[in-house]
Amino acid sequence: MRRSILYALPLAALFCTMPALAMEVPTDLVVQNLNGVQQCIKTFTTAPDVDPATLMEDPFDYEGYTYTFASITKAEHFFAEEKPQSRVVTVETSSKELNKVLEALSPSLPYDDGQYQGTLNLDHTTIRTEAAGYTTKSYGISATKEIGNLDTNDMAYVPATTVKDGVTIPLSNVDWQVQGTALVGDVLVPSTYKAVATYSGTGYYTAATGYVTTAEYTGTVHCEELDSITYTLIYVGQEITEEPERITAAKPFWQNHWVLGGAGLVLAAVAFTSGLLLARRRKEDLDESADMDLESDEETEEIIP
């Protein structure tokens, strides 16, 4: 178990060489020698808002090499989705005729809500047109009526009003014409008359002020967003070379003598202290043994009559 832990330590150490502020952990790590160049390649897959500068590390040592940052590349990964979409459009026209309405409606519309994009097409079955409002308008009405074979040109024969298209209009003028004559003595006099009556007035009707048309556009829209980014960081390694051991000059004899002498004094002091402790312990053991013999003699005397 101890051996497996020791093998895992270098790899764990390599992952832990990241700066303290960088919370991202490599998703892949490769150490290789490419064309004579020692490389350590670390791969990170992060959220789009991660600053790649936080992934770059200071020089670090690993398995006999010192690695220094060399380059970084990135690959963006997008998330795609589609859904059906519709939009209702309202236009105003002066006529409700279909050809006029179609002139006001575009065959297709671009769609972009900031997230989804696409093209929506007009659904002709959803076109609905109705009046935007109503107003009352007027128009002139006139009519002419002839009344003949009248024995006199009396206005009593001419109606004061007449009806046209359901509208009653008043008499505005009468033109009397002689239809026949008669000889009275030596003079010809009118015997019959014809009245040409003219009627005029104003009619009223309700008209639309304009028309409002609603229509629906339908289609499929698409969403494509940046989901994550993969960064590949390459570090170039330089082999660590051990420095040769420094050979120190031999010290003079008198310096070695004093060193040895000091060490001897220390050993002597330790030996002396140990001897005192052993002697003291020996004395305590003898005293304890004498006390035990005395107690044994006293017990024997008491037993003998």
mmCIF file with all atom_site columns, C-alpha atoms in Angstrom, residues 68-226:
data_model
loop_
_atom_site.group_PDB
_atom_site.id
_atom_site.type_symbol
_atom_site.label_atom_id
_atom_site.label_alt_id
_atom_site.label_comp_id
_atom_site.label_asym_id
_atom_site.label_entity_id
_atom_site.label_seq_id
_atom_site.pdbx_PDB_ins_code
_atom_site.Cartn_x
_atom_site.Cartn_y
_atom_site.Cartn_z
_atom_site.occupancy
_atom_site.B_iso_or_equiv
_atom_site.pdbx_formal_charge
_atom_site.auth_seq_id
_atom_site.auth_comp_id
_atom_site.auth_asym_id
_atom_site.auth_atom_id
_atom_site.pdbx_PDB_model_num
ATOM 1   C CA . THR A 1 68  ? 8.053    26.689 -18.411 1.00 0.00 ? 68  THR A CA 1
ATOM 2   C CA . PHE A 1 69  ? 4.882    27.921 -20.117 1.00 0.00 ? 69  PHE A CA 1
ATOM 3   C CA . ALA A 1 70  ? 5.240    28.057 -23.915 1.00 0.00 ? 70  ALA A CA 1
ATOM 4   C CA . SER A 1 71  ? 1.844    28.411 -25.639 1.00 0.00 ? 71  SER A CA 1
ATOM 5   C CA . ILE A 1 72  ? -1.932   28.100 -25.300 1.00 0.00 ? 72  ILE A CA 1
ATOM 6   C CA . THR A 1 73  ? -4.654   27.212 -27.814 1.00 0.00 ? 73  THR A CA 1
ATOM 7   C CA . LYS A 1 74  ? -8.415   27.076 -27.451 1.00 0.00 ? 74  LYS A CA 1
ATOM 8   C CA . ALA A 1 75  ? -11.370  25.275 -29.044 1.00 0.00 ? 75  ALA A CA 1
ATOM 9   C CA . GLU A 1 76  ? -14.924  26.582 -28.575 1.00 0.00 ? 76  GLU A CA 1
ATOM 10  C CA . HIS A 1 77  ? -17.846  24.204 -28.104 1.00 0.00 ? 77  HIS A CA 1
ATOM 11  C CA . PHE A 1 78  ? -21.362  25.390 -28.994 1.00 0.00 ? 78  PHE A CA 1
ATOM 12  C CA . PHE A 1 79  ? -24.762  24.200 -27.785 1.00 0.00 ? 79  PHE A CA 1
ATOM 13  C CA . ALA A 1 80  ? -27.405  23.920 -30.566 1.00 0.00 ? 80  ALA A CA 1
ATOM 14  C CA . GLU A 1 81  ? -31.187  23.664 -30.189 1.00 0.00 ? 81  GLU A CA 1
ATOM 15  C CA . GLU A 1 82  ? -34.276  24.335 -32.342 1.00 0.00 ? 82  GLU A CA 1
ATOM 16  C CA . LYS A 1 83  ? -37.977  24.879 -31.670 1.00 0.00 ? 83  LYS A CA 1
ATOM 17  C CA . PRO A 1 84  ? -41.174  25.906 -33.511 1.00 0.00 ? 84  PRO A CA 1
ATOM 18  C CA . GLN A 1 85  ? -41.968  29.606 -33.359 1.00 0.00 ? 85  GLN A CA 1
ATOM 19  C CA . SER A 1 86  ? -44.852  31.829 -34.467 1.00 0.00 ? 86  SER A CA 1
ATOM 20  C CA . ARG A 1 87  ? -45.541  35.558 -34.568 1.00 0.00 ? 87  ARG A CA 1
ATOM 21  C CA . VAL A 1 88  ? -48.764  37.485 -35.196 1.00 0.00 ? 88  VAL A CA 1
ATOM 22  C CA . VAL A 1 89  ? -48.461  40.593 -37.364 1.00 0.00 ? 89  VAL A CA 1
ATOM 23  C CA . THR A 1 90  ? -51.030  43.399 -37.705 1.00 0.00 ? 90  THR A CA 1
ATOM 24  C CA . VAL A 1 91  ? -51.242  45.736 -40.719 1.00 0.00 ? 91  VAL A CA 1
ATOM 25  C CA . GLU A 1 92  ? -53.673  48.488 -41.727 1.00 0.00 ? 92  GLU A CA 1
ATOM 26  C CA . THR A 1 93  ? -55.103  48.859 -45.232 1.00 0.00 ? 93  THR A CA 1
ATOM 27  C CA . SER A 1 94  ? -57.606  51.135 -46.901 1.00 0.00 ? 94  SER A CA 1
ATOM 28  C CA . SER A 1 95  ? -59.361  48.203 -48.564 1.00 0.00 ? 95  SER A CA 1
ATOM 29  C CA . LYS A 1 96  ? -60.375  44.739 -47.517 1.00 0.00 ? 96  LYS A CA 1
ATOM 30  C CA . GLU A 1 97  ? -59.674  43.268 -50.939 1.00 0.00 ? 97  GLU A CA 1
ATOM 31  C CA . LEU A 1 98  ? -57.274  40.308 -50.627 1.00 0.00 ? 98  LEU A CA 1
ATOM 32  C CA . ASN A 1 99  ? -54.839  41.595 -53.227 1.00 0.00 ? 99  ASN A CA 1
ATOM 33  C CA . LYS A 1 100 ? -54.516  44.876 -51.332 1.00 0.00 ? 100 LYS A CA 1
ATOM 34  C CA . VAL A 1 101 ? -54.028  43.024 -48.059 1.00 0.00 ? 101 VAL A CA 1
ATOM 35  C CA . LEU A 1 102 ? -51.310  40.766 -49.505 1.00 0.00 ? 102 LEU A CA 1
ATOM 36  C CA . GLU A 1 103 ? -49.450  43.826 -50.756 1.00 0.00 ? 103 GLU A CA 1
ATOM 37  C CA . ALA A 1 104 ? -49.167  44.980 -47.141 1.00 0.00 ? 104 ALA A CA 1
ATOM 38  C CA . LEU A 1 105 ? -47.965  41.588 -45.834 1.00 0.00 ? 105 LEU A CA 1
ATOM 39  C CA . SER A 1 106 ? -44.413  40.353 -46.408 1.00 0.00 ? 106 SER A CA 1
ATOM 40  C CA . PRO A 1 107 ? -44.087  36.717 -47.543 1.00 0.00 ? 107 PRO A CA 1
ATOM 41  C CA . SER A 1 108 ? -41.552  36.046 -44.747 1.00 0.00 ? 108 SER A CA 1
ATOM 42  C CA . LEU A 1 109 ? -40.025  37.691 -41.692 1.00 0.00 ? 109 LEU A CA 1
ATOM 43  C CA . PRO A 1 110 ? -36.595  37.347 -40.038 1.00 0.00 ? 110 PRO A CA 1
ATOM 44  C CA . TYR A 1 111 ? -36.734  36.241 -36.385 1.00 0.00 ? 111 TYR A CA 1
ATOM 45  C CA . ASP A 1 112 ? -34.159  37.085 -33.739 1.00 0.00 ? 112 ASP A CA 1
ATOM 46  C CA . ASP A 1 113 ? -34.956  37.399 -30.026 1.00 0.00 ? 113 ASP A CA 1
ATOM 47  C CA . GLY A 1 114 ? -31.327  37.603 -28.986 1.00 0.00 ? 114 GLY A CA 1
ATOM 48  C CA . GLN A 1 115 ? -31.151  33.869 -28.369 1.00 0.00 ? 115 GLN A CA 1
ATOM 49  C CA . TYR A 1 116 ? -33.003  32.118 -31.209 1.00 0.00 ? 116 TYR A CA 1
ATOM 50  C CA . GLN A 1 117 ? -32.743  33.039 -34.903 1.00 0.00 ? 117 GLN A CA 1
ATOM 51  C CA . GLY A 1 118 ? -34.542  31.918 -38.030 1.00 0.00 ? 118 GLY A CA 1
ATOM 52  C CA . THR A 1 119 ? -37.089  32.806 -40.747 1.00 0.00 ? 119 THR A CA 1
ATOM 53  C CA . LEU A 1 120 ? -40.883  32.756 -40.334 1.00 0.00 ? 120 LEU A CA 1
ATOM 54  C CA . ASN A 1 121 ? -43.218  32.363 -43.348 1.00 0.00 ? 121 ASN A CA 1
ATOM 55  C CA . LEU A 1 122 ? -46.724  33.792 -43.828 1.00 0.00 ? 122 LEU A CA 1
ATOM 56  C CA . ASP A 1 123 ? -49.554  31.339 -43.161 1.00 0.00 ? 123 ASP A CA 1
ATOM 57  C CA . HIS A 1 124 ? -52.286  32.451 -45.631 1.00 0.00 ? 124 HIS A CA 1
ATOM 58  C CA . THR A 1 125 ? -54.968  30.517 -43.775 1.00 0.00 ? 125 THR A CA 1
ATOM 59  C CA . THR A 1 126 ? -54.614  32.809 -40.759 1.00 0.00 ? 126 THR A CA 1
ATOM 60  C CA . ILE A 1 127 ? -55.342  36.105 -42.560 1.00 0.00 ? 127 ILE A CA 1
ATOM 61  C CA . ARG A 1 128 ? -58.253  37.972 -40.905 1.00 0.00 ? 128 ARG A CA 1
ATOM 62  C CA . THR A 1 129 ? -59.485  41.421 -42.005 1.00 0.00 ? 129 THR A CA 1
ATOM 63  C CA . GLU A 1 130 ? -62.026  43.644 -40.248 1.00 0.00 ? 130 GLU A CA 1
ATOM 64  C CA . ALA A 1 131 ? -63.007  47.304 -40.169 1.00 0.00 ? 131 ALA A CA 1
ATOM 65  C CA . ALA A 1 132 ? -60.883  49.494 -37.991 1.00 0.00 ? 132 ALA A CA 1
ATOM 66  C CA . GLY A 1 133 ? -63.883  51.793 -37.344 1.00 0.00 ? 133 GLY A CA 1
ATOM 67  C CA . TYR A 1 134 ? -66.948  53.321 -38.954 1.00 0.00 ? 134 TYR A CA 1
ATOM 68  C CA . THR A 1 135 ? -68.148  56.779 -39.954 1.00 0.00 ? 135 THR A CA 1
ATOM 69  C CA . THR A 1 136 ? -71.312  58.257 -41.521 1.00 0.00 ? 136 THR A CA 1
ATOM 70  C CA . LYS A 1 137 ? -71.057  59.663 -45.019 1.00 0.00 ? 137 LYS A CA 1
ATOM 71  C CA . SER A 1 138 ? -73.582  61.490 -47.251 1.00 0.00 ? 138 SER A CA 1
ATOM 72  C CA . TYR A 1 139 ? -74.349  61.435 -50.964 1.00 0.00 ? 139 TYR A CA 1
ATOM 73  C CA . GLY A 1 140 ? -76.702  63.294 -53.311 1.00 0.00 ? 140 GLY A CA 1
ATOM 74  C CA . ILE A 1 141 ? -79.922  61.680 -54.606 1.00 0.00 ? 141 ILE A CA 1
ATOM 75  C CA . SER A 1 142 ? -82.030  62.938 -57.510 1.00 0.00 ? 142 SER A CA 1
ATOM 76  C CA . ALA A 1 143 ? -85.025  61.586 -59.354 1.00 0.00 ? 143 ALA A CA 1
ATOM 77  C CA . THR A 1 144 ? -87.293  62.741 -62.176 1.00 0.00 ? 144 THR A CA 1
ATOM 78  C CA . LYS A 1 145 ? -90.963  61.898 -62.532 1.00 0.00 ? 145 LYS A CA 1
ATOM 79  C CA . GLU A 1 146 ? -93.299  62.732 -65.475 1.00 0.00 ? 146 GLU A CA 1
ATOM 80  C CA . ILE A 1 147 ? -97.024  63.134 -64.899 1.00 0.00 ? 147 ILE A CA 1
ATOM 81  C CA . GLY A 1 148 ? -99.091  63.509 -68.121 1.00 0.00 ? 148 GLY A CA 1
ATOM 82  C CA . ASN A 1 149 ? -102.610 63.991 -69.424 1.00 0.00 ? 149 ASN A CA 1
ATOM 83  C CA . LEU A 1 150 ? -103.393 66.589 -66.854 1.00 0.00 ? 150 LEU A CA 1
ATOM 84  C CA . ASP A 1 151 ? -106.240 68.897 -67.674 1.00 0.00 ? 151 ASP A CA 1
ATOM 85  C CA . THR A 1 152 ? -104.560 71.753 -65.866 1.00 0.00 ? 152 THR A CA 1
ATOM 86  C CA . ASN A 1 153 ? -101.106 72.634 -64.678 1.00 0.00 ? 153 ASN A CA 1
ATOM 87  C CA . ASP A 1 154 ? -102.152 72.421 -61.075 1.00 0.00 ? 154 ASP A CA 1
ATOM 88  C CA . MET A 1 155 ? -99.459  71.580 -58.512 1.00 0.00 ? 155 MET A CA 1
ATOM 89  C CA . ALA A 1 156 ? -101.960 69.401 -56.745 1.00 0.00 ? 156 ALA A CA 1
ATOM 90  C CA . TYR A 1 157 ? -101.237 66.762 -59.368 1.00 0.00 ? 157 TYR A CA 1
ATOM 91  C CA . VAL A 1 158 ? -97.541  66.665 -58.449 1.00 0.00 ? 158 VAL A CA 1
ATOM 92  C CA . PRO A 1 159 ? -96.485  64.686 -55.302 1.00 0.00 ? 159 PRO A CA 1
ATOM 93  C CA . ALA A 1 160 ? -94.393  66.660 -52.835 1.00 0.00 ? 160 ALA A CA 1
ATOM 94  C CA . THR A 1 161 ? -91.939  63.757 -52.263 1.00 0.00 ? 161 THR A CA 1
ATOM 95  C CA . THR A 1 162 ? -90.821  60.551 -53.879 1.00 0.00 ? 162 THR A CA 1
ATOM 96  C CA . VAL A 1 163 ? -88.774  57.520 -52.754 1.00 0.00 ? 163 VAL A CA 1
ATOM 97  C CA . LYS A 1 164 ? -85.582  56.330 -54.383 1.00 0.00 ? 164 LYS A CA 1
ATOM 98  C CA . ASP A 1 165 ? -83.362  53.491 -53.118 1.00 0.00 ? 165 ASP A CA 1
ATOM 99  C CA . GLY A 1 166 ? -85.298  53.524 -49.897 1.00 0.00 ? 166 GLY A CA 1
ATOM 100 C CA . VAL A 1 167 ? -84.649  57.233 -49.335 1.00 0.00 ? 167 VAL A CA 1
ATOM 101 C CA . THR A 1 168 ? -87.493  59.792 -49.364 1.00 0.00 ? 168 THR A CA 1
ATOM 102 C CA . ILE A 1 169 ? -86.504  62.942 -51.256 1.00 0.00 ? 169 ILE A CA 1
ATOM 103 C CA . PRO A 1 170 ? -88.487  66.170 -51.652 1.00 0.00 ? 170 PRO A CA 1
ATOM 104 C CA . LEU A 1 171 ? -89.688  67.921 -54.784 1.00 0.00 ? 171 LEU A CA 1
ATOM 105 C CA . SER A 1 172 ? -87.233  70.522 -55.984 1.00 0.00 ? 172 SER A CA 1
ATOM 106 C CA . ASN A 1 173 ? -88.665  71.651 -59.378 1.00 0.00 ? 173 ASN A CA 1
ATOM 107 C CA . VAL A 1 174 ? -91.611  71.168 -61.811 1.00 0.00 ? 174 VAL A CA 1
ATOM 108 C CA . ASP A 1 175 ? -91.475  71.760 -65.562 1.00 0.00 ? 175 ASP A CA 1
ATOM 109 C CA . TRP A 1 176 ? -94.971  72.051 -67.142 1.00 0.00 ? 176 TRP A CA 1
ATOM 110 C CA . GLN A 1 177 ? -95.313  71.014 -70.740 1.00 0.00 ? 177 GLN A CA 1
ATOM 111 C CA . VAL A 1 178 ? -98.375  71.254 -73.056 1.00 0.00 ? 178 VAL A CA 1
ATOM 112 C CA . GLN A 1 179 ? -99.360  67.884 -74.355 1.00 0.00 ? 179 GLN A CA 1
ATOM 113 C CA . GLY A 1 180 ? -102.468 68.850 -76.357 1.00 0.00 ? 180 GLY A CA 1
ATOM 114 C CA . THR A 1 181 ? -104.385 71.883 -77.580 1.00 0.00 ? 181 THR A CA 1
ATOM 115 C CA . ALA A 1 182 ? -107.988 72.705 -78.400 1.00 0.00 ? 182 ALA A CA 1
ATOM 116 C CA . LEU A 1 183 ? -109.610 75.347 -80.643 1.00 0.00 ? 183 LEU A CA 1
ATOM 117 C CA . VAL A 1 184 ? -111.701 77.689 -78.683 1.00 0.00 ? 184 VAL A CA 1
ATOM 118 C CA . GLY A 1 185 ? -113.212 80.066 -81.123 1.00 0.00 ? 185 GLY A CA 1
ATOM 119 C CA . ASP A 1 186 ? -110.416 81.100 -83.383 1.00 0.00 ? 186 ASP A CA 1
ATOM 120 C CA . VAL A 1 187 ? -107.698 80.483 -80.728 1.00 0.00 ? 187 VAL A CA 1
ATOM 121 C CA . LEU A 1 188 ? -105.811 77.295 -79.916 1.00 0.00 ? 188 LEU A CA 1
ATOM 122 C CA . VAL A 1 189 ? -105.478 76.812 -76.192 1.00 0.00 ? 189 VAL A CA 1
ATOM 123 C CA . PRO A 1 190 ? -103.755 74.050 -74.143 1.00 0.00 ? 190 PRO A CA 1
ATOM 124 C CA . SER A 1 191 ? -106.101 71.216 -73.405 1.00 0.00 ? 191 SER A CA 1
ATOM 125 C CA . THR A 1 192 ? -103.742 68.770 -71.612 1.00 0.00 ? 192 THR A CA 1
ATOM 126 C CA . TYR A 1 193 ? -100.517 69.174 -69.629 1.00 0.00 ? 193 TYR A CA 1
ATOM 127 C CA . LYS A 1 194 ? -97.552  67.127 -68.569 1.00 0.00 ? 194 LYS A CA 1
ATOM 128 C CA . ALA A 1 195 ? -95.598  67.824 -65.430 1.00 0.00 ? 195 ALA A CA 1
ATOM 129 C CA . VAL A 1 196 ? -91.887  66.919 -65.325 1.00 0.00 ? 196 VAL A CA 1
ATOM 130 C CA . ALA A 1 197 ? -91.104  66.863 -61.596 1.00 0.00 ? 197 ALA A CA 1
ATOM 131 C CA . THR A 1 198 ? -87.525  66.848 -60.308 1.00 0.00 ? 198 THR A CA 1
ATOM 132 C CA . TYR A 1 199 ? -86.722  65.565 -56.824 1.00 0.00 ? 199 TYR A CA 1
ATOM 133 C CA . SER A 1 200 ? -83.376  65.965 -55.071 1.00 0.00 ? 200 SER A CA 1
ATOM 134 C CA . GLY A 1 201 ? -82.061  65.258 -51.605 1.00 0.00 ? 201 GLY A CA 1
ATOM 135 C CA . THR A 1 202 ? -79.276  63.706 -49.504 1.00 0.00 ? 202 THR A CA 1
ATOM 136 C CA . GLY A 1 203 ? -78.722  60.113 -48.559 1.00 0.00 ? 203 GLY A CA 1
ATOM 137 C CA . TYR A 1 204 ? -76.545  58.760 -45.703 1.00 0.00 ? 204 TYR A CA 1
ATOM 138 C CA . TYR A 1 205 ? -74.593  55.545 -45.223 1.00 0.00 ? 205 TYR A CA 1
ATOM 139 C CA . THR A 1 206 ? -72.060  54.020 -42.798 1.00 0.00 ? 206 THR A CA 1
ATOM 140 C CA . ALA A 1 207 ? -68.570  53.390 -44.166 1.00 0.00 ? 207 ALA A CA 1
ATOM 141 C CA . ALA A 1 208 ? -65.431  51.841 -42.697 1.00 0.00 ? 208 ALA A CA 1
ATOM 142 C CA . THR A 1 209 ? -62.693  54.287 -41.833 1.00 0.00 ? 209 THR A CA 1
ATOM 143 C CA . GLY A 1 210 ? -60.064  51.653 -42.701 1.00 0.00 ? 210 GLY A CA 1
ATOM 144 C CA . TYR A 1 211 ? -59.253  47.978 -42.265 1.00 0.00 ? 211 TYR A CA 1
ATOM 145 C CA . VAL A 1 212 ? -57.061  46.027 -39.887 1.00 0.00 ? 212 VAL A CA 1
ATOM 146 C CA . THR A 1 213 ? -55.601  42.696 -40.957 1.00 0.00 ? 213 THR A CA 1
ATOM 147 C CA . THR A 1 214 ? -53.936  40.156 -38.682 1.00 0.00 ? 214 THR A CA 1
ATOM 148 C CA . ALA A 1 215 ? -51.842  37.255 -39.975 1.00 0.00 ? 215 ALA A CA 1
ATOM 149 C CA . GLU A 1 216 ? -49.598  34.629 -38.393 1.00 0.00 ? 216 GLU A CA 1
ATOM 150 C CA . TYR A 1 217 ? -46.057  33.772 -39.434 1.00 0.00 ? 217 TYR A CA 1
ATOM 151 C CA . THR A 1 218 ? -44.672  30.348 -38.479 1.00 0.00 ? 218 THR A CA 1
ATOM 152 C CA . GLY A 1 219 ? -41.380  28.486 -38.777 1.00 0.00 ? 219 GLY A CA 1
ATOM 153 C CA . THR A 1 220 ? -38.496  26.794 -36.963 1.00 0.00 ? 220 THR A CA 1
ATOM 154 C CA . VAL A 1 221 ? -35.868  28.861 -35.159 1.00 0.00 ? 221 VAL A CA 1
ATOM 155 C CA . HIS A 1 222 ? -32.430  27.790 -33.973 1.00 0.00 ? 222 HIS A CA 1
ATOM 156 C CA . CYS A 1 223 ? -30.288  28.598 -30.945 1.00 0.00 ? 223 CYS A CA 1
ATOM 157 C CA . GLU A 1 224 ? -26.501  28.294 -30.916 1.00 0.00 ? 224 GLU A CA 1
ATOM 158 C CA . GLU A 1 225 ? -24.652  29.398 -27.785 1.00 0.00 ? 225 GLU A CA 1
ATOM 159 C CA . LEU A 1 226 ? -21.093  29.043 -26.565 1.00 0.00 ? 226 LEU A CA 1
#
